[in-house]
Each structure stands twice: as structure tokens, then as C-alpha cells.
PDB file of C-alpha atoms in Angstrom:
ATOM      1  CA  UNK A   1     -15.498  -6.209  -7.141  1.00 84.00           C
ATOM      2  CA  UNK A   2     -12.333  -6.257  -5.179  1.00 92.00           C
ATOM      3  CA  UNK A   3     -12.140  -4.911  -1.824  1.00 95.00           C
ATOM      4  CA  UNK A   4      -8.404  -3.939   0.032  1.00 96.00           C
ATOM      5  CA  UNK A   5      -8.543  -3.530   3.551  1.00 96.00           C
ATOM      6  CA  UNK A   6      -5.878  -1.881   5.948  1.00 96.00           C
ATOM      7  CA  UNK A   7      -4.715  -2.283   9.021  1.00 97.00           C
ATOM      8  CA  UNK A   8      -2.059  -1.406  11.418  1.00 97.00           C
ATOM      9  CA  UNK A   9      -2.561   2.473  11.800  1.00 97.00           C
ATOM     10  CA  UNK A  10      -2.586   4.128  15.257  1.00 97.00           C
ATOM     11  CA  UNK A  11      -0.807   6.196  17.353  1.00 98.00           C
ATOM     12  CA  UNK A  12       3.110   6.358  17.710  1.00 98.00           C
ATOM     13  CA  UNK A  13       6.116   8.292  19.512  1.00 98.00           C
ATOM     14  CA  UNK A  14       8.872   9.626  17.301  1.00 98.00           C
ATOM     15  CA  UNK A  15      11.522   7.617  16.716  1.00 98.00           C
ATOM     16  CA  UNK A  16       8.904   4.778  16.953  1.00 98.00           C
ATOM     17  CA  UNK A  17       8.279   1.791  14.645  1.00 98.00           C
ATOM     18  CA  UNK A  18       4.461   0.682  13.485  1.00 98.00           C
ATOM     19  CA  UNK A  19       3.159  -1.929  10.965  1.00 98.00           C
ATOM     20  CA  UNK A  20       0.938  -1.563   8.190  1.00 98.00           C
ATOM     21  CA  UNK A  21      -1.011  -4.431   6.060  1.00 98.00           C
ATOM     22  CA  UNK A  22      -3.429  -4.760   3.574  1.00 97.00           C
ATOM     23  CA  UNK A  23      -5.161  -7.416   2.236  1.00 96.00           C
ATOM     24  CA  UNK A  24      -6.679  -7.809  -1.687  1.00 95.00           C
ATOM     25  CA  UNK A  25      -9.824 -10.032  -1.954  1.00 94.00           C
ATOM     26  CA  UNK A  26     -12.790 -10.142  -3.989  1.00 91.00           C
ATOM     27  CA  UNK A  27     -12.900 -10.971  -8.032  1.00 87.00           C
ATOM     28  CA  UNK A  28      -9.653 -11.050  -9.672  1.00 86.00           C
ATOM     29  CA  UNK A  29      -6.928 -13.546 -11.431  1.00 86.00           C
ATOM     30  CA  UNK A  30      -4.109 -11.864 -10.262  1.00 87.00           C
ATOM     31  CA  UNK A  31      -2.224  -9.008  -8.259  1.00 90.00           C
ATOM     32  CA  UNK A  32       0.091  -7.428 -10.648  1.00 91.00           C
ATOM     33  CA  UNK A  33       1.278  -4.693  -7.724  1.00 94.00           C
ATOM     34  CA  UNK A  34       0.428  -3.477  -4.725  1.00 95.00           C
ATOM     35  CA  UNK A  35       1.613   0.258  -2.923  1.00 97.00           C
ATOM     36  CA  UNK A  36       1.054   2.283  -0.133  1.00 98.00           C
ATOM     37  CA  UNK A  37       0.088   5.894  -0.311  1.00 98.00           C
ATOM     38  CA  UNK A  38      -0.317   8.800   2.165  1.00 98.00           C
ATOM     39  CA  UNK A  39      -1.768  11.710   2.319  1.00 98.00           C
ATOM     40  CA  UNK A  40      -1.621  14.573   5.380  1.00 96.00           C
ATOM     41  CA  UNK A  41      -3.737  17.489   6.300  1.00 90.00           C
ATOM     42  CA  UNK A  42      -3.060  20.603   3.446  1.00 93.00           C
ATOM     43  CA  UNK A  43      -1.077  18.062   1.135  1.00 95.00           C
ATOM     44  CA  UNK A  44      -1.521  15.991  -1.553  1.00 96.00           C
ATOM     45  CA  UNK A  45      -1.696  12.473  -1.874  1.00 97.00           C
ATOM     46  CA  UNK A  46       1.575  10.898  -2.682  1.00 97.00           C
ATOM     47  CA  UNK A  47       3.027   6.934  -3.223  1.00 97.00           C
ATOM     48  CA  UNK A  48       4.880   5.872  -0.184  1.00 98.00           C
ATOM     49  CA  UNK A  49       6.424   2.352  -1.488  1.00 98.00           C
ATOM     50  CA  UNK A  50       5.132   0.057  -4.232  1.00 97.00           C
ATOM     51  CA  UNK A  51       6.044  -3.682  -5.287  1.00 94.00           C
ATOM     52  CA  UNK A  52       5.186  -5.161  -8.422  1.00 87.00           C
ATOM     53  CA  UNK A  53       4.518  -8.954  -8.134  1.00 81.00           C
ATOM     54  CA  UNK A  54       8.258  -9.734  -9.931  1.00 83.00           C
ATOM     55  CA  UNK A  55       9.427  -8.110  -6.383  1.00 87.00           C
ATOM     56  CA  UNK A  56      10.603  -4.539  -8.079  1.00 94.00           C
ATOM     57  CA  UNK A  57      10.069  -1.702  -5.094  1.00 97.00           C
ATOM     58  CA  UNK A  58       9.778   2.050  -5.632  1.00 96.00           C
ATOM     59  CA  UNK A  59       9.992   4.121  -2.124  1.00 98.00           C
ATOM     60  CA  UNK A  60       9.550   7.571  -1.844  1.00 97.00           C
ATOM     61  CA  UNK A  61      13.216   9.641  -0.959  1.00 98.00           C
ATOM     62  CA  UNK A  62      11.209  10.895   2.064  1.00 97.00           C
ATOM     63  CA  UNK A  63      11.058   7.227   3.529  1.00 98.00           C
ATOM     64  CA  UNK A  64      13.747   5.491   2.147  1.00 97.00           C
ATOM     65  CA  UNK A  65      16.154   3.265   4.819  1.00 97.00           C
ATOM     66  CA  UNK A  66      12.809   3.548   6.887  1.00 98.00           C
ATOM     67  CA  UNK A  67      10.379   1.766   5.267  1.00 98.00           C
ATOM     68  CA  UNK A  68      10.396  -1.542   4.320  1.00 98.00           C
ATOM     69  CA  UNK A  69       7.490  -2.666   1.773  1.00 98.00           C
ATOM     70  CA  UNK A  70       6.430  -6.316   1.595  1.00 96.00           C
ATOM     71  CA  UNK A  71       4.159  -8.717  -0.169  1.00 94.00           C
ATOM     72  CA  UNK A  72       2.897 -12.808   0.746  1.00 92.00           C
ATOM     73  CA  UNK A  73       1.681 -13.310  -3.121  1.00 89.00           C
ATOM     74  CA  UNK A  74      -0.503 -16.186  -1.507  1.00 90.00           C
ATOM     75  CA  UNK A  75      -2.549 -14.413   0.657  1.00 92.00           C
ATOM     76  CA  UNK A  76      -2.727 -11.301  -1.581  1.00 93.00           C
ATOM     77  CA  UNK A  77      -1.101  -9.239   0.891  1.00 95.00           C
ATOM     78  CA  UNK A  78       1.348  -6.426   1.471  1.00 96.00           C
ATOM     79  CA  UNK A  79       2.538  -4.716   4.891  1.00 97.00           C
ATOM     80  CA  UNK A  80       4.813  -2.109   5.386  1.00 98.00           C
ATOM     81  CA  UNK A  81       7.072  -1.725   8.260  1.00 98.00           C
ATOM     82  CA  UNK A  82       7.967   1.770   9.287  1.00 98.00           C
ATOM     83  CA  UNK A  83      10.684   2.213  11.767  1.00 98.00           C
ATOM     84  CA  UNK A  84      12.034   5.994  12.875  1.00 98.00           C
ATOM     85  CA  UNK A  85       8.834   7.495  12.563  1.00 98.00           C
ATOM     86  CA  UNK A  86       9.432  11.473  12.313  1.00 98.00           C
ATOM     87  CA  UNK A  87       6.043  13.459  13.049  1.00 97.00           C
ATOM     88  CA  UNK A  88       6.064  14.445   9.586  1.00 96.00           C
ATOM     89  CA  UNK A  89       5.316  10.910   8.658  1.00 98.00           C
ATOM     90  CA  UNK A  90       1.517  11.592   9.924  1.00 98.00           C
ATOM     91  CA  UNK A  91      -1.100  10.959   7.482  1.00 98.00           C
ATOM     92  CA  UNK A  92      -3.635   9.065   6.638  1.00 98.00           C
ATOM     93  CA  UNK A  93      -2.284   5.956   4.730  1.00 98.00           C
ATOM     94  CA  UNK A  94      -3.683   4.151   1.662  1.00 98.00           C
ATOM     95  CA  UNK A  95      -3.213   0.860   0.349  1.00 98.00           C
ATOM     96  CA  UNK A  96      -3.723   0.734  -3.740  1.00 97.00           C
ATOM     97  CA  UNK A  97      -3.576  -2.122  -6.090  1.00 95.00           C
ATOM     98  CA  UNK A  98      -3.696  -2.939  -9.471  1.00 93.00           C
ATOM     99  CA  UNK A  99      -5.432  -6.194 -10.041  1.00 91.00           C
ATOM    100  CA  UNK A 100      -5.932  -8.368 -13.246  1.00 88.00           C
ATOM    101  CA  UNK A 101      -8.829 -10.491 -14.795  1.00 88.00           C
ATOM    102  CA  UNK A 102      -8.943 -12.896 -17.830  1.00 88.00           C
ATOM    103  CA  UNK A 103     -11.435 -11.481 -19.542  1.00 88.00           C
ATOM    104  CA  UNK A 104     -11.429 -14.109 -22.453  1.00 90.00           C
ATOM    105  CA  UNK A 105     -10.270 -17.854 -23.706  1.00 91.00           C
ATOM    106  CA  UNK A 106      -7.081 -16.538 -25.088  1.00 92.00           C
ATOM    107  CA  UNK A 107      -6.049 -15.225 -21.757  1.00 88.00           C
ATOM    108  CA  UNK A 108      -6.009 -11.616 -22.345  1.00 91.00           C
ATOM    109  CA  UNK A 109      -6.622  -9.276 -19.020  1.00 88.00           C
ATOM    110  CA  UNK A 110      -7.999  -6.284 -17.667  1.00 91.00           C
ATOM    111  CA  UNK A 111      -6.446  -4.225 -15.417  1.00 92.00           C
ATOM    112  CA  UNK A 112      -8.064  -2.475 -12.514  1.00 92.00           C
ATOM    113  CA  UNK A 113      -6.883  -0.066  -9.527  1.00 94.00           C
ATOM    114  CA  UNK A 114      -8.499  -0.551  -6.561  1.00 96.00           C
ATOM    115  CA  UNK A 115      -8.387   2.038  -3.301  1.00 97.00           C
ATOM    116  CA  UNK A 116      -8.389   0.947   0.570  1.00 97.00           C
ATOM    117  CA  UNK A 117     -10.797   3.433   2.635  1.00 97.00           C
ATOM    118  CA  UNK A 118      -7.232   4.433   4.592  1.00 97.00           C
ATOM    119  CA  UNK A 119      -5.699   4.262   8.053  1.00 97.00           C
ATOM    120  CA  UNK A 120      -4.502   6.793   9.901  1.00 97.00           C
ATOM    121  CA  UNK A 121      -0.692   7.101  11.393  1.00 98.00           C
ATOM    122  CA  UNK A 122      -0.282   9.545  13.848  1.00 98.00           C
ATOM    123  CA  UNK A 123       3.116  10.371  15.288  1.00 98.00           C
ATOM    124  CA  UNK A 124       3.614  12.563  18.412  1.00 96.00           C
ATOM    125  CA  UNK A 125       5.170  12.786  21.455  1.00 92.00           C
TER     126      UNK A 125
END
């Protein structure tokens, strides 16, 4: 089982900056990626920024020059820093990650997606 676990969410004032991380452990060979989603009251869920481990990101136009995404591969972690938060950036964020297992001798894998429970950004003035 592999657990993620968030942290960082809170309260902030437009134009603000907050930090978000998330931490993989549990049973698994490898991370193969790791992403951030959101989701707000009425709206459906959507991907924030993602980073495979070979360091290629994916942000969403909404965020982009905002949001920074970020991964320590050693400590099976990723944290996003979001600077010039706009109130429509309010939602309750989710950290997702597709994790690997060798699931034999010749080294083939298994790939699983895993869900944090989510942590909630709230900007207003």
C-alpha cells in the first residue's frame, strides 16, 4: 500500500505566495511521476503541474509563470510553490502519483496511481 500525504494548504491574501508538499511512502520500487491536482466548489477536478522522474513538467495554462512544481527523488517528494495567488486559485488540492513495483525476477513492473486525501488553499482578502 502506498500512502501520499500533503501539506502546506491554508489560508492566503491575493497576490500571496504558499507552499505545497507531498510525500510518497509505503510499498513501491519506484516513483515514475508525481502531480498536483485541484479541484473547487461546482468544478471538476483538474491537473495543476506534473513531473515525471526524467524532470519533464506539464502545468496547467491557468498557472503557468506561477507555479513552480518540484521533486527530491530521494525522499519521494514533490512541493509546489505558488506565488500570485488569484482567488480563483481556491480549491482543494491533491497530490497524485504513479508508483512502480517489480513484480518478478526479470524486472518487469506494475504501475499504480495513488491519491492524497487533499489540502485545502483558500485565497481571500
Amino acid at each position: 500500500q502506498v500512502q501520499l500525504v500533503e501539506s502546506g494548504g491554508g489560508l492566503v491574501q491575493p497576490g500571496g505566495s504558499l507552499s505545497l508538499s507531498c510525500k510518497a511512502s509505503g510499498s513501491f520500487d519506484s516513483v515514475h511521476s508525481m502531480a498536483w491536482y485541484r479541484q473547487a466548489p461546482g468544478k471538476e477536478r483538474e491537473l495543476v503541474a506534473a513531473e515525471t522522474r526524467g524532470g519533464t513538467t506539464k502545468y496547467a495554462d491557468s498557472v503557468k509563470g506561477r507555479f513552480t512544481i518540484s521533486r527530491d527523488y530521494a525522499e519521494n517528494t514533490v512541493h509546489l510553490r505558488m506565488n500570485s495567488l488569484k482567488p480563483e486559485d481556491t480549491a482543494v488540492y491533491y497530490c497524485n502519483a504513479e508508483v512502480h513495483r517489480i513484480v518478478n525476477v526479470e524486472g518487469a513492473t506494475s504501475k499504480r496511481n495513488y491519491w492524497g486525501e487533499g489540502t485545502l488553499v483558500t485565497v481571500s482578502s
